[in-house]
Amino acid sequence: NAGVTQTPKFQVLKTGQSMTLQCAQDMNHNSMYWYRQDPGMGLRLIYYSASEGTTDKGEVPNGYNVSRLNKREFSLRLESAAPSQTSVYFCASSGRGGGRWTTFGSGTRLTVV
Amino acid sequence: EDKVVQSPLSLVVHEGDTVTLNCSYEVTNFRSLLWYKQEKKAPTFLFMLTSSGIEKKSGRLSSILDKKELFSILNITATQTGDSAVYLCAVETGTDSWGKLQFGAGTQVVVTP
């Protein structure tokens, strides 16, 4: 099925460890996004890539890095995980027309202990 | 700074009741306003509104946008237990990409039998 695929679905890290969250879309979308969602809060934008070769900070970029590897793939890296990064992470992609054409991945539940 | 505020944060209703959810916003570069339903997984798209005064309807759900007063309302009539979820309001913003979303914190709706 076409869509956005995120891996892994669950992860437990120790404080200070690093990891990369992977995201791939097969809808030929130009724009891709990483959001985090904390309990009782909506999604907050971490980083985004308007098109292949570009990346920009969102609302909460501190402690994260991203790579737009190609048009399909957009990864999120935590270099030194902290308990404050415990959250659910969603990747999304969007094509021309945005809005209703935004597709979300199923999410990664990350716990940092 | 872009801001999206939803109210109430939570509510409990009985099956058959009508609920009204509110969303106000202050953003630059408004493109559209979207409503999502979230049930412990990725948000599911409900509506996209771009013009004032045009009510969107889908079964028991309807929504309207007021671009002058900068708010939107989501109504759910004849509620069912399956309507229990978090309802997210998001505003699409930006000029460099499609699908860049600023979310509100959400409204938790619980429908009791």
Short mmCIF file of C-alpha atoms in Angstrom, two decimals:
data_model
loop_
_atom_site.label_atom_id
_atom_site.label_comp_id
_atom_site.label_asym_id
_atom_site.label_seq_id
_atom_site.Cartn_x
_atom_site.Cartn_y
_atom_site.Cartn_z
CA ASN A 1 0.00 0.00 0.00
CA ALA A 2 1.19 3.49 -0.83
CA GLY A 3 2.01 5.64 2.13
CA VAL A 4 4.59 6.69 4.68
CA THR A 5 6.65 4.00 6.40
CA GLN A 6 8.43 4.67 9.68
CA THR A 7 10.88 2.44 11.47
CA PRO A 8 11.20 1.38 14.21
CA LYS A 9 7.73 1.39 15.78
CA PHE A 10 9.07 1.21 19.33
CA GLN A 11 12.46 1.99 20.84
CA VAL A 12 13.93 2.28 24.31
CA LEU A 13 17.19 4.18 24.65
CA LYS A 14 19.46 4.96 27.54
CA THR A 15 20.34 8.59 28.17
CA GLY A 16 23.25 9.58 25.95
CA GLN A 17 22.69 6.91 23.32
CA SER A 18 22.12 7.85 19.70
CA MET A 19 19.69 6.55 17.14
CA THR A 20 18.16 7.35 13.77
CA LEU A 21 14.47 7.19 12.97
CA GLN A 22 13.81 6.26 9.37
CA CYS A 23 10.99 7.49 7.17
CA ALA A 24 10.19 6.66 3.56
CA GLN A 25 7.28 7.65 1.33
CA ASP A 26 6.29 6.25 -2.05
CA MET A 27 3.87 8.96 -3.18
CA ASN A 28 6.42 11.12 -4.98
CA HIS A 29 5.79 13.94 -2.50
CA ASN A 30 8.21 16.85 -2.41
CA SER A 31 7.75 17.87 1.23
CA MET A 32 8.46 15.75 4.29
CA TYR A 33 8.11 16.47 8.00
CA TRP A 34 9.06 15.19 11.43
CA TYR A 35 6.70 15.92 14.34
CA ARG A 36 6.72 14.90 17.98
CA GLN A 37 3.68 14.44 20.16
CA ASP A 38 3.80 14.54 23.94
CA PRO A 39 0.90 13.54 26.21
CA GLY A 40 -1.92 16.06 26.15
CA MET A 41 -0.34 18.02 23.35
CA GLY A 42 -0.78 18.30 19.66
CA LEU A 43 1.96 17.54 17.17
CA ARG A 44 4.93 19.91 17.15
CA LEU A 45 7.16 20.33 14.13
CA ILE A 46 10.80 19.36 14.65
CA TYR A 47 12.28 19.68 11.16
CA TYR A 48 11.00 19.68 7.65
CA SER A 49 12.24 19.34 4.10
CA ALA A 50 10.37 21.41 1.54
CA SER A 51 12.01 19.54 -1.30
CA GLU A 52 14.90 17.20 -1.97
CA GLY A 53 18.14 18.87 -0.93
CA THR A 54 16.64 21.30 1.58
CA THR A 55 15.95 21.07 5.30
CA ASP A 56 14.71 23.64 7.81
CA LYS A 57 14.09 23.90 11.51
CA GLY A 58 10.62 23.75 12.90
CA GLU A 59 9.30 24.71 16.31
CA VAL A 60 11.37 22.30 18.46
CA PRO A 61 14.64 21.41 16.65
CA ASN A 62 17.07 21.33 19.58
CA GLY A 63 18.70 17.94 20.10
CA TYR A 64 17.83 16.64 16.62
CA ASN A 65 19.35 16.49 13.17
CA VAL A 66 17.81 15.43 9.89
CA SER A 67 18.89 14.17 6.51
CA ARG A 68 16.88 14.22 3.30
CA LEU A 69 18.65 11.27 1.71
CA ASN A 70 16.67 11.43 -1.53
CA LYS A 71 13.13 12.32 -2.55
CA ARG A 72 11.71 9.25 -0.77
CA GLU A 73 13.61 9.21 2.51
CA PHE A 74 13.89 11.64 5.42
CA SER A 75 15.65 10.52 8.59
CA LEU A 76 15.71 12.02 12.08
CA ARG A 77 18.75 11.55 14.29
CA LEU A 78 19.10 11.91 18.03
CA GLU A 79 22.82 12.29 18.72
CA SER A 80 22.66 12.08 22.53
CA ALA A 81 19.21 11.09 23.72
CA ALA A 82 17.71 12.77 26.79
CA PRO A 83 14.64 11.82 28.84
CA SER A 84 12.94 15.00 27.54
CA GLN A 85 12.96 13.39 24.09
CA THR A 86 10.63 10.64 25.24
CA SER A 87 7.72 11.08 22.87
CA VAL A 88 5.83 9.69 19.92
CA TYR A 89 7.39 10.73 16.62
CA PHE A 90 5.43 11.05 13.41
CA CYS A 91 6.81 11.45 9.94
CA ALA A 92 4.58 13.01 7.29
CA SER A 93 4.79 13.84 3.63
CA SER A 94 2.79 16.17 1.44
CA GLY A 95 2.43 16.83 -2.22
CA ARG A 96 1.26 19.84 -4.16
CA GLY A 97 -1.98 21.06 -2.69
CA GLY A 98 -0.82 20.18 0.84
CA GLY A 99 -3.54 20.09 3.43
CA ARG A 100 -5.73 17.11 2.74
CA TRP A 101 -2.90 15.35 0.85
CA THR A 102 -0.67 15.20 3.92
CA THR A 103 -0.03 11.56 4.86
CA PHE A 104 1.27 10.49 8.25
CA GLY A 105 3.34 7.49 9.18
CA SER A 106 2.16 5.20 11.95
CA GLY A 107 4.52 6.70 14.49
CA THR A 108 7.55 5.69 16.59
CA ARG A 109 7.14 5.47 20.33
CA LEU A 110 10.49 6.40 21.85
CA THR A 111 11.34 6.10 25.53
CA VAL A 112 14.60 7.46 26.91
CA VAL A 113 15.52 6.17 30.36
CA GLU B 1 4.86 33.24 16.48
CA ASP B 2 2.13 31.08 14.98
CA LYS B 3 -0.45 29.87 17.46
CA VAL B 4 -3.43 27.51 17.34
CA VAL B 5 -5.65 27.22 20.42
CA GLN B 6 -8.36 24.62 20.92
CA SER B 7 -11.11 24.57 23.50
CA PRO B 8 -12.24 22.85 25.54
CA LEU B 9 -9.28 20.60 26.26
CA SER B 10 -11.59 17.75 27.16
CA LEU B 11 -15.25 16.93 27.52
CA VAL B 12 -17.47 14.00 28.40
CA VAL B 13 -20.89 13.58 26.78
CA HIS B 14 -23.59 10.94 26.57
CA GLU B 15 -24.41 9.09 23.38
CA GLY B 16 -26.76 11.15 21.28
CA ASP B 17 -25.52 14.51 22.51
CA THR B 18 -24.11 17.19 20.22
CA VAL B 19 -20.58 18.48 20.76
CA THR B 20 -19.00 21.69 19.55
CA LEU B 21 -15.24 22.00 19.39
CA ASN B 22 -13.49 25.33 18.96
CA CYS B 23 -10.27 26.31 17.27
CA SER B 24 -8.81 29.82 17.10
CA TYR B 25 -5.60 30.74 15.35
CA GLU B 26 -3.06 33.47 14.80
CA VAL B 27 -0.67 32.61 11.99
CA THR B 28 1.18 34.24 9.16
CA ASN B 29 0.73 32.86 5.64
CA PHE B 30 -2.56 31.04 6.23
CA ARG B 31 -3.28 28.40 3.60
CA SER B 32 -5.95 26.19 5.10
CA LEU B 33 -7.37 24.85 8.34
CA LEU B 34 -7.68 21.14 8.89
CA TRP B 35 -9.45 18.93 11.40
CA TYR B 36 -8.13 15.49 12.33
CA LYS B 37 -9.37 12.63 14.50
CA GLN B 38 -6.75 10.75 16.50
CA GLU B 39 -7.32 7.43 18.25
CA LYS B 40 -4.00 6.34 19.78
CA LYS B 41 -2.33 6.29 16.38
CA ALA B 42 -1.62 8.72 13.54
CA PRO B 43 -4.14 11.50 12.93
CA THR B 44 -6.91 10.75 10.46
CA PHE B 45 -8.02 13.55 8.14
CA LEU B 46 -11.58 14.87 8.55
CA PHE B 47 -11.92 18.25 6.85
CA MET B 48 -9.96 20.94 5.11
CA LEU B 49 -11.34 24.48 4.99
CA THR B 50 -9.96 27.35 3.01
CA SER B 51 -12.84 29.80 2.62
CA SER B 52 -14.99 31.51 5.19
CA GLY B 53 -18.61 30.65 5.68
CA ILE B 54 -18.70 27.43 3.69
CA GLU B 55 -19.77 24.59 5.91
CA LYS B 56 -18.18 21.23 5.26
CA LYS B 57 -20.29 18.20 6.10
CA SER B 58 -19.61 14.51 6.33
CA GLY B 59 -22.40 12.53 7.90
CA ARG B 60 -22.79 13.68 11.49
CA LEU B 61 -19.70 15.90 11.40
CA SER B 62 -19.63 19.44 10.10
CA SER B 63 -17.20 22.32 10.25
CA ILE B 64 -17.08 25.98 9.42
CA LEU B 65 -14.32 28.56 9.15
CA ASP B 66 -14.43 32.27 9.92
CA LYS B 67 -11.34 33.88 8.40
CA LYS B 68 -12.26 37.33 9.63
CA GLU B 69 -12.50 36.31 13.28
CA LEU B 70 -9.82 33.61 12.87
CA PHE B 71 -11.64 30.60 14.23
CA SER B 72 -13.23 27.34 13.23
CA ILE B 73 -15.85 25.07 14.78
CA LEU B 74 -16.26 21.32 14.48
CA ASN B 75 -19.70 19.95 15.32
CA ILE B 76 -20.56 16.33 15.95
CA THR B 77 -24.25 15.51 16.19
CA ALA B 78 -25.90 12.36 17.55
CA THR B 79 -22.59 11.28 19.07
CA GLN B 80 -21.67 7.60 19.27
CA THR B 81 -19.08 5.83 21.41
CA GLY B 82 -16.97 5.47 18.28
CA ASP B 83 -16.58 9.26 18.22
CA SER B 84 -14.44 9.05 21.36
CA ALA B 85 -11.05 10.39 20.32
CA VAL B 86 -8.78 13.40 20.36
CA TYR B 87 -9.76 15.97 17.75
CA LEU B 88 -6.90 18.05 16.43
CA CYS B 89 -7.12 21.37 14.66
CA ALA B 90 -4.18 22.33 12.45
CA VAL B 91 -3.42 25.32 10.29
CA GLU B 92 -1.37 24.92 7.15
CA THR B 93 1.15 27.73 6.87
CA GLY B 94 4.27 28.71 5.04
CA THR B 95 5.29 29.69 1.58
CA ASP B 96 8.14 27.27 0.93
CA SER B 97 6.38 23.95 1.24
CA TRP B 98 3.05 22.18 1.08
CA GLY B 99 1.62 20.58 4.18
CA LYS B 100 3.48 22.45 6.91
CA LEU B 101 1.09 22.24 9.85
CA GLN B 102 0.76 24.11 13.13
CA PHE B 103 -1.34 22.02 15.52
CA GLY B 104 -3.46 22.89 18.49
CA ALA B 105 -3.23 20.81 21.66
CA GLY B 106 -6.38 18.88 20.79
CA THR B 107 -9.73 18.25 22.44
CA GLN B 108 -10.24 14.89 24.15
CA VAL B 109 -13.84 13.77 23.58
CA VAL B 110 -15.27 10.89 25.60
CA VAL B 111 -18.72 9.61 24.63
CA THR B 112 -20.33 7.44 27.30
CA PRO B 113 -23.06 4.86 26.54
#
